Amino acid sequence: MALDKEEMSEKVLAIAEALLNEGGAENLKARTIAEQAGISVGSVYNLFADLDEVHRAVNIRLLDRLGATGLAAMADLERQGVTDVQHRILAMAAAYVRFVEAHPGSWPAVLAFNRRRATRLGPDAYDALLDALFDIVAGVLKAGDFGLDDDRRALAARTLWSSVHGIVTSGYVANSNSRQADEIWHQIELLVGVFVKGLEHGGAFAHAETKPE
Amino acid sequence: MALDKEEMSEKVLAIAEALLNEGGAENLKARTIAEQAGISVGSVYNLFADLDEVHRAVNIRLLDRLGATGLAAMADLERQGVTDVQHRILAMAAAYVRFVEAHPGSWPAVLAFNRRRATRLGPDAYDALLDALFDIVAGVLKAGDFGLDDDRRALAARTLWSSVHGIVTSGYVANSNSRQADEIWHQIELLVGVFVKGLEHGGAFAHAETKPE
DNA sequence: GGCACTCTATGAACAGCGTTCAAAATTGAT
DNA sequence: ATCAATTTTGAACGCTGTTCATAGAGTGCC
């Protein structure tokens, strides 16, 4: 009876996600998980090698869900017959913002963990999920007629997505809480606006001769 | 004799910065600091309330230096008579990239710490330093003739800087180490290119009717 | 049932962490 | 030299992640 090994792992991950969301990475404690799951500390280590693996598993679930909501948002627009690139990119960004807002504690934890991870290990499942996000954006850019080859369009997609990401994460560090959401959205509107306008006018090919050192 | 209270604080901060740079936030340990500074654990807590305050002080020093190097880079271009906006923004971004590369361990720590901090406290010295960085960018944008009012120009500066920041931090999470630097710089060139082109063509005022729910 | 064997669950124990604070050492004034 | 004030000290506390000998639960076989 009781729970399967897989089921218990799911339960642990659900608890872990809740803990992360409430208090960030420093709130993810082996003893708390064990207590809430009704098992012993040792059993947690039977299911996962260490807490990092738990954290990692939670993050992958989050990234997976983010990708799914992004795809769903794009599918919605498709169904409505919306083809305008700017409109679709803004919708994509909105999905991202909503997702981050819905995970106030665990999203920062994803980023911090991701940074630690990347400096130690090579590419893995993480990067695959991030690439999936890039691909969605690249797909949207393909619809716009910017005269970009595949490489350049992929670069533009990564650039755009990284920029949105930067705005969102920087925004959550900014001053007041009430004005945060507005500020973030204004920045995103501005970014997407100039980005699309810039691409339309060939800004993607305008090189300066400046190089980093 | 020996060291002044202030001098010892400086020494502790120098040690702390080195520790952070070597192993990130998790490498900042009271006992290690004490040992390397030739004092006892308790004395560290005599100089600083806790390790968070040490970390915070290190971060403020870093942000301060970053602002200084940014200003220096701008002054250099001024002396050379360079007024081209795109050129100057790229130089600013290059200064940022170099700075991050020079602080591989402590810069991520700045970001993670900053995020934790913002969710707990209100604005403080941190934000003042970040605003100083925004102001530099805003100053550069003022030189370009984009027909922006002060508010809109400030928004554009924050947007641009957050975007660069996002590219840099996302870039350091990406795949291979050798291609990282190139990828980051390509993204920055693309971003700045379309940004300037977009501003020139009034992209900053192009609104879509999409709003985040 | 009885037995042997495998696998899982357990939680006390260990090493390390940030932090505290009574006691010792140092300093400074008289 | 004496005493008060200040600073330094490091053992001790409570917490952490993690381990591993031990106890227990399941399974197949006779």
XYZ file of N, CA, C and O in Angstrom, chain A residues 28-151:
496
model
N 14.745 25.341 1.417
C 14.650 23.940 1.002
C 15.507 23.084 1.927
O 16.724 22.989 1.744
N 14.871 22.480 2.933
C 15.620 21.733 3.933
C 15.196 20.269 3.971
O 14.005 19.960 3.927
N 16.183 19.415 4.064
C 15.923 17.972 4.045
C 14.948 17.573 5.149
O 14.000 16.815 4.908
N 15.153 18.086 6.337
C 14.290 17.689 7.464
C 12.860 18.166 7.290
O 11.909 17.477 7.680
N 12.698 19.349 6.714
C 11.341 19.863 6.475
C 10.622 19.015 5.447
O 9.450 18.662 5.622
N 11.312 18.688 4.378
C 10.722 17.837 3.345
C 10.283 16.508 3.949
O 9.152 16.064 3.778
N 11.202 15.896 4.696
C 10.920 14.603 5.301
C 9.679 14.678 6.190
O 8.764 13.849 6.085
N 9.656 15.691 7.027
C 8.534 15.846 7.957
C 7.219 15.987 7.202
O 6.236 15.285 7.482
N 7.199 16.889 6.211
C 5.967 17.154 5.481
C 5.540 15.967 4.610
O 4.357 15.804 4.320
N 6.503 15.183 4.199
C 6.172 14.035 3.348
C 5.851 12.805 4.191
O 5.421 11.778 3.661
N 6.079 12.919 5.491
C 5.786 11.797 6.364
C 6.788 10.660 6.258
O 6.479 9.504 6.498
N 8.014 11.018 5.880
C 9.073 10.003 5.800
C 10.278 10.495 6.592
O 10.239 11.572 7.173
N 11.327 9.715 6.623
C 12.508 10.104 7.390
C 13.509 10.825 6.484
O 13.413 10.760 5.258
N 14.435 11.526 7.109
C 15.453 12.234 6.330
C 16.166 11.304 5.375
O 16.376 11.618 4.207
N 16.526 10.161 5.888
C 17.262 9.205 5.074
C 16.511 8.802 3.827
O 17.112 8.613 2.765
N 15.197 8.716 3.944
C 14.395 8.297 2.788
C 14.436 9.331 1.676
O 14.356 8.986 0.491
N 14.551 10.587 2.063
C 14.678 11.632 1.046
C 15.930 11.360 0.216
O 15.920 11.471 -1.008
N 16.972 10.953 0.912
C 18.242 10.685 0.226
C 18.218 9.348 -0.506
O 19.117 9.043 -1.269
N 17.198 8.577 -0.219
C 17.013 7.351 -0.984
C 16.400 7.689 -2.351
O 16.746 7.087 -3.372
N 15.538 8.689 -2.343
C 14.859 9.089 -3.583
C 15.720 9.997 -4.447
O 15.701 9.932 -5.668
N 16.481 10.882 -3.794
C 17.337 11.825 -4.531
C 18.740 11.816 -3.938
O 18.901 11.672 -2.730
N 19.714 11.990 -4.798
C 21.105 11.925 -4.351
C 21.401 12.975 -3.292
O 22.065 12.715 -2.287
N 20.940 14.180 -3.525
C 21.124 15.252 -2.546
C 20.094 16.347 -2.803
O 19.277 16.233 -3.726
N 20.138 17.397 -2.033
C 19.144 18.460 -2.176
C 19.275 19.192 -3.507
O 18.292 19.696 -4.052
N 20.491 19.257 -4.018
C 20.684 19.888 -5.319
C 19.877 19.171 -6.397
O 19.324 19.804 -7.293
N 19.824 17.851 -6.295
C 19.068 17.104 -7.297
C 17.575 17.390 -7.160
O 16.853 17.466 -8.165
N 17.116 17.558 -5.931
C 15.719 17.926 -5.715
C 15.441 19.289 -6.346
O 14.486 19.465 -7.112
N 16.325 20.232 -6.025
C 16.177 21.582 -6.554
C 16.181 21.558 -8.078
O 15.363 22.189 -8.742
N 17.101 20.808 -8.619
C 17.209 20.678 -10.062
C 15.935 20.122 -10.678
O 15.436 20.632 -11.686
N 15.385 19.092 -10.063
C 14.167 18.470 -10.583
C 13.004 19.462 -10.547
O 12.211 19.539 -11.497
N 12.918 20.220 -9.478
C 11.861 21.239 -9.383
C 12.026 22.255 -10.502
O 11.055 22.612 -11.183
N 13.251 22.697 -10.711
C 13.513 23.703 -11.740
C 13.145 23.205 -13.136
O 12.584 23.950 -13.942
N 13.479 21.969 -13.401
C 13.165 21.421 -14.719
C 11.659 21.368 -14.926
O 11.155 21.695 -16.005
N 10.931 20.992 -13.872
C 9.475 21.021 -13.962
C 8.980 22.427 -14.273
O 8.077 22.618 -15.091
N 9.565 23.404 -13.614
C 9.146 24.793 -13.829
C 9.411 25.230 -15.263
O 8.547 25.812 -15.928
N 10.630 24.954 -15.740
C 10.983 25.342 -17.106
C 10.071 24.657 -18.110
O 9.667 25.247 -19.118
N 9.747 23.418 -17.805
C 8.871 22.658 -18.680
C 7.498 23.318 -18.758
O 6.948 23.525 -19.840
N 6.962 23.670 -17.605
C 5.655 24.318 -17.563
C 5.683 25.664 -18.274
O 4.737 26.037 -18.968
N 6.805 26.396 -18.084
C 6.932 27.694 -18.751
C 6.864 27.531 -20.257
O 6.151 28.267 -20.950
N 7.593 26.554 -20.765
C 7.553 26.297 -22.199
C 6.153 25.954 -22.662
O 5.681 26.444 -23.695
N 5.464 25.148 -21.864
C 4.105 24.734 -22.233
C 3.164 25.931 -22.281
O 2.373 26.076 -23.230
N 3.235 26.804 -21.287
C 2.350 27.971 -21.281
C 2.682 28.900 -22.443
O 1.779 29.508 -23.026
N 3.972 28.995 -22.769
C 4.352 29.816 -23.917
C 3.755 29.274 -25.196
O 3.175 30.025 -25.989
N 3.886 27.973 -25.384
C 3.311 27.347 -26.574
C 1.796 27.525 -26.602
O 1.201 27.798 -27.650
N 1.171 27.377 -25.437
C -0.282 27.520 -25.359
C -0.697 28.939 -25.758
O -1.671 29.135 -26.499
N 0.069 29.925 -25.282
C -0.254 31.313 -25.611
C -0.156 31.537 -27.119
O -1.009 32.202 -27.725
N 0.878 30.948 -27.732
C 1.041 31.107 -29.183
C -0.103 30.408 -29.931
O -0.632 30.939 -30.910
N -0.477 29.233 -29.439
C -1.560 28.490 -30.081
C -2.863 29.280 -30.004
O -3.642 29.315 -30.962
N -3.088 29.941 -28.864
C -4.292 30.764 -28.708
C -4.350 31.837 -29.782
O -5.387 32.036 -30.426
N -3.233 32.536 -29.967
C -3.212 33.614 -30.952
C -3.447 33.056 -32.353
O -4.144 33.658 -33.172
N -2.843 31.916 -32.594
C -3.005 31.265 -33.892
C -4.495 31.032 -34.170
O -5.031 31.359 -35.223
N -5.163 30.496 -33.136
C -6.582 30.194 -33.254
C -7.387 31.463 -33.535
O -8.400 31.447 -34.228
N -6.935 32.565 -32.961
C -7.632 33.837 -33.164
C -7.229 34.514 -34.473
O -7.693 35.609 -34.770
N -6.308 33.871 -35.180
C -5.891 34.441 -36.450
C -4.948 35.630 -36.326
O -4.760 36.379 -37.273
N -4.362 35.799 -35.139
C -3.425 36.911 -34.954
C -2.070 36.524 -35.544
O -1.469 35.536 -35.133
N -1.603 37.313 -36.484
C -0.316 36.990 -37.094
C 0.722 38.085 -36.872
O 1.894 37.886 -37.149
N 0.286 39.234 -36.385
C 1.194 40.357 -36.172
C 2.344 39.946 -35.246
O 2.122 39.456 -34.136
N 3.556 40.147 -35.728
C 4.733 39.695 -34.977
C 4.844 40.392 -33.631
O 5.062 39.754 -32.595
N 4.721 41.682 -33.654
C 4.858 42.448 -32.414
C 3.838 41.986 -31.374
O 4.168 41.772 -30.209
N 2.638 41.808 -31.831
C 1.562 41.338 -30.965
C 1.901 39.980 -30.341
O 1.758 39.758 -29.141
N 2.386 39.089 -31.175
C 2.681 37.736 -30.704
C 3.867 37.725 -29.742
O 3.875 36.987 -28.759
N 4.861 38.542 -30.035
C 6.009 38.586 -29.125
C 5.601 39.162 -27.777
O 6.025 38.677 -26.711
N 4.772 40.185 -27.812
C 4.294 40.756 -26.556
C 3.498 39.733 -25.755
O 3.614 39.668 -24.525
N 2.723 38.928 -26.455
C 1.966 37.887 -25.764
C 2.903 36.870 -25.122
O 2.687 36.406 -23.998
N 3.952 36.550 -25.846
C 4.952 35.623 -25.320
C 5.618 36.198 -24.071
O 5.785 35.511 -23.063
N 5.979 37.458 -24.165
C 6.602 38.128 -23.020
C 5.634 38.183 -21.850
O 6.024 37.979 -20.692
N 4.360 38.445 -22.155
C 3.354 38.512 -21.094
C 3.238 37.171 -20.380
O 3.121 37.110 -19.154
N 3.304 36.100 -21.158
C 3.248 34.772 -20.561
C 4.426 34.572 -19.605
O 4.278 34.023 -18.511
N 5.573 35.053 -20.039
C 6.769 34.933 -19.210
C 6.624 35.729 -17.917
O 6.904 35.230 -16.822
N 6.167 36.965 -18.050
C 5.988 37.819 -16.866
C 5.005 37.186 -15.889
O 5.260 37.125 -14.682
N 3.896 36.714 -16.421
C 2.902 36.084 -15.549
C 3.493 34.882 -14.827
O 3.254 34.672 -13.642
N 4.273 34.122 -15.568
C 4.868 32.930 -14.966
C 5.802 33.295 -13.815
O 5.765 32.692 -12.743
N 6.630 34.297 -14.046
C 7.557 34.715 -12.998
C 6.795 35.243 -11.795
O 7.118 34.928 -10.644
N 5.759 35.997 -12.056
C 4.958 36.535 -10.952
C 4.264 35.431 -10.173
O 4.035 35.550 -8.971
N 3.939 34.364 -10.862
C 3.255 33.258 -10.207
C 4.221 32.408 -9.376
O 3.807 31.575 -8.587
N 5.512 32.632 -9.559
C 6.514 31.848 -8.818
C 7.548 32.774 -8.197
O 8.737 32.673 -8.498
N 7.110 33.640 -7.290
C 7.975 34.697 -6.755
C 9.196 34.152 -6.031
O 10.256 34.761 -6.049
N 9.051 32.999 -5.407
C 10.177 32.473 -4.648
C 11.022 31.512 -5.447
O 12.246 31.532 -5.378
N 10.373 30.684 -6.236
C 11.122 29.623 -6.891
C 11.805 30.081 -8.173
O 12.802 29.509 -8.578
N 11.300 31.143 -8.802
C 11.935 31.572 -10.037
C 13.332 32.146 -9.797
O 14.295 31.740 -10.480
N 13.498 33.038 -8.824
C 14.859 33.459 -8.495
C 15.755 32.267 -8.183
O 16.916 32.235 -8.571
N 15.171 31.280 -7.530
C 15.950 30.090 -7.192
C 16.383 29.345 -8.449
O 17.479 28.806 -8.516
N 15.521 29.330 -9.456
C 15.886 28.707 -10.725
C 17.117 29.394 -11.294
O 18.078 28.753 -11.695
N 17.078 30.731 -11.294
C 18.171 31.491 -11.889
C 19.480 31.282 -11.154
O 20.508 31.008 -11.754
N 19.416 31.413 -9.831
C 20.633 31.274 -9.039
C 21.215 29.876 -9.207
O 22.414 29.701 -9.406
N 20.337 28.885 -9.154
C 20.783 27.509 -9.302
C 21.388 27.289 -10.678
O 22.457 26.688 -10.828
N 20.705 27.836 -11.672
C 21.142 27.685 -13.042
C 22.545 28.249 -13.227
O 23.367 27.684 -13.938
N 22.811 29.354 -12.565
C 24.106 29.994 -12.695
C 25.194 29.138 -12.057
O 26.249 28.917 -12.637
N 24.906 28.631 -10.880
C 25.871 27.756 -10.215
C 26.151 26.542 -11.082
O 27.291 26.174 -11.316
N 25.063 25.945 -11.582
C 25.157 24.742 -12.373
C 26.054 24.928 -13.602
O 26.947 24.131 -13.858
N 25.788 26.026 -14.334
C 26.475 26.227 -15.610
C 27.984 26.355 -15.436
O 28.747 26.012 -16.332
N 28.402 26.845 -14.285
C 29.829 27.035 -14.079
C 30.500 25.716 -13.729
O 31.720 25.629 -13.722
N 29.705 24.711 -13.422
C 30.288 23.432 -13.032
C 30.160 22.364 -14.111
O 31.108 21.686 -14.433
N 28.943 22.248 -14.636
C 28.669 21.176 -15.585
C 28.563 21.706 -17.007
O 28.487 22.899 -17.236
N 28.516 20.790 -17.925
C 28.285 21.154 -19.314
C 26.808 21.311 -19.576
O 26.017 21.366 -18.642
N 26.430 21.409 -20.853
C 25.011 21.526 -21.212
C 24.254 20.239 -20.874
O 24.834 19.171 -20.810
N 22.985 20.370 -20.637
C 22.178 19.208 -20.293
C 20.707 19.504 -20.541
O 20.358 20.357 -21.343
N 19.846 18.813 -19.826
C 18.398 18.956 -20.012
C 17.957 20.415 -19.851
O 17.047 20.875 -20.539
N 18.604 21.110 -18.955
C 18.327 22.523 -18.755
C 18.381 23.281 -20.081
O 17.447 23.964 -20.462
N 19.516 23.178 -20.723
C 19.735 23.946 -21.943
C 18.739 23.568 -23.029
O 18.310 24.420 -23.810
N 18.373 22.291 -23.040
C 17.396 21.853 -24.030
C 16.081 22.592 -23.829
O 15.451 23.043 -24.791
N 15.688 22.751 -22.578
C 14.434 23.448 -22.289
C 14.530 24.929 -22.649
O 13.583 25.527 -23.179
N 15.689 25.522 -22.350
C 15.870 26.927 -22.694
C 15.852 27.108 -24.209
O 15.260 28.061 -24.733
N 16.486 26.178 -24.905
C 16.490 26.242 -26.365
C 15.074 26.160 -26.922
O 14.746 26.821 -27.916
N 14.245 25.356 -26.262
C 12.858 25.231 -26.710
C 12.166 26.596 -26.646
O 11.386 26.953 -27.535
N 12.475 27.342 -25.603
C 11.890 28.681 -25.479
C 12.384 29.581 -26.606
O 11.610 30.327 -27.218
N 13.683 29.523 -26.846
C 14.247 30.316 -27.944
C 13.555 29.969 -29.257
O 13.244 30.846 -30.061
N 13.323 28.682 -29.448
C 12.737 28.244 -30.709
C 11.345 28.821 -30.920
O 10.965 29.142 -32.055
N 10.586 28.932 -29.840
C 9.258 29.521 -29.981
C 9.375 30.948 -30.503
O 8.684 31.339 -31.449
N 10.278 31.707 -29.900
C 10.474 33.096 -30.324
C 10.959 33.141 -31.774
O 10.488 33.956 -32.578
N 11.900 32.257 -32.088
C 12.421 32.223 -33.447
C 11.302 31.933 -34.444
O 11.252 32.514 -35.534
N 10.399 31.056 -34.051
C 9.268 30.736 -34.911
C 8.410 31.957 -35.183
O 7.965 32.190 -36.319
N 8.197 32.742 -34.128
C 7.414 33.967 -34.303
C 8.138 34.934 -35.239
O 7.529 35.546 -36.123
N 9.439 35.052 -35.047
C 10.215 35.977 -35.883
C 10.180 35.551 -37.353
O 10.253 36.381 -38.258
N 10.068 34.266 -37.572
C 10.052 33.764 -38.939
C 8.827 34.290 -39.695
O 8.877 34.545 -40.905
N 7.733 34.437 -38.940
C 6.500 34.942 -39.552
C 6.682 36.371 -40.064
O 6.152 36.747 -41.108
N 7.442 37.176 -39.303
C 7.716 38.540 -39.752
C 8.666 38.484 -40.933
O 9.524 37.600 -41.015
N 8.549 39.400 -41.830
C 9.383 39.355 -43.034
C 10.556 40.317 -42.888
O 10.540 41.431 -43.393
N 11.588 39.883 -42.150
C 12.702 40.783 -41.862
C 13.918 40.505 -42.733
O 14.959 41.127 -42.564
N 13.784 39.553 -43.636
C 14.919 39.228 -44.486
C 16.104 38.673 -43.716
O 17.258 38.957 -44.036
N 15.803 37.860 -42.692
C 16.884 37.282 -41.889
C 17.134 35.836 -42.304
O 16.186 35.084 -42.512
N 18.399 35.478 -42.400
C 18.690 34.056 -42.601
C 18.505 33.328 -41.271
O 18.325 33.949 -40.233
N 18.552 32.003 -41.328
C 18.242 31.205 -40.136
C 19.134 31.541 -38.944
O 18.668 31.706 -37.825
N 20.433 31.637 -39.189
C 21.360 31.925 -38.105
C 21.049 33.263 -37.449
O 21.017 33.390 -36.228
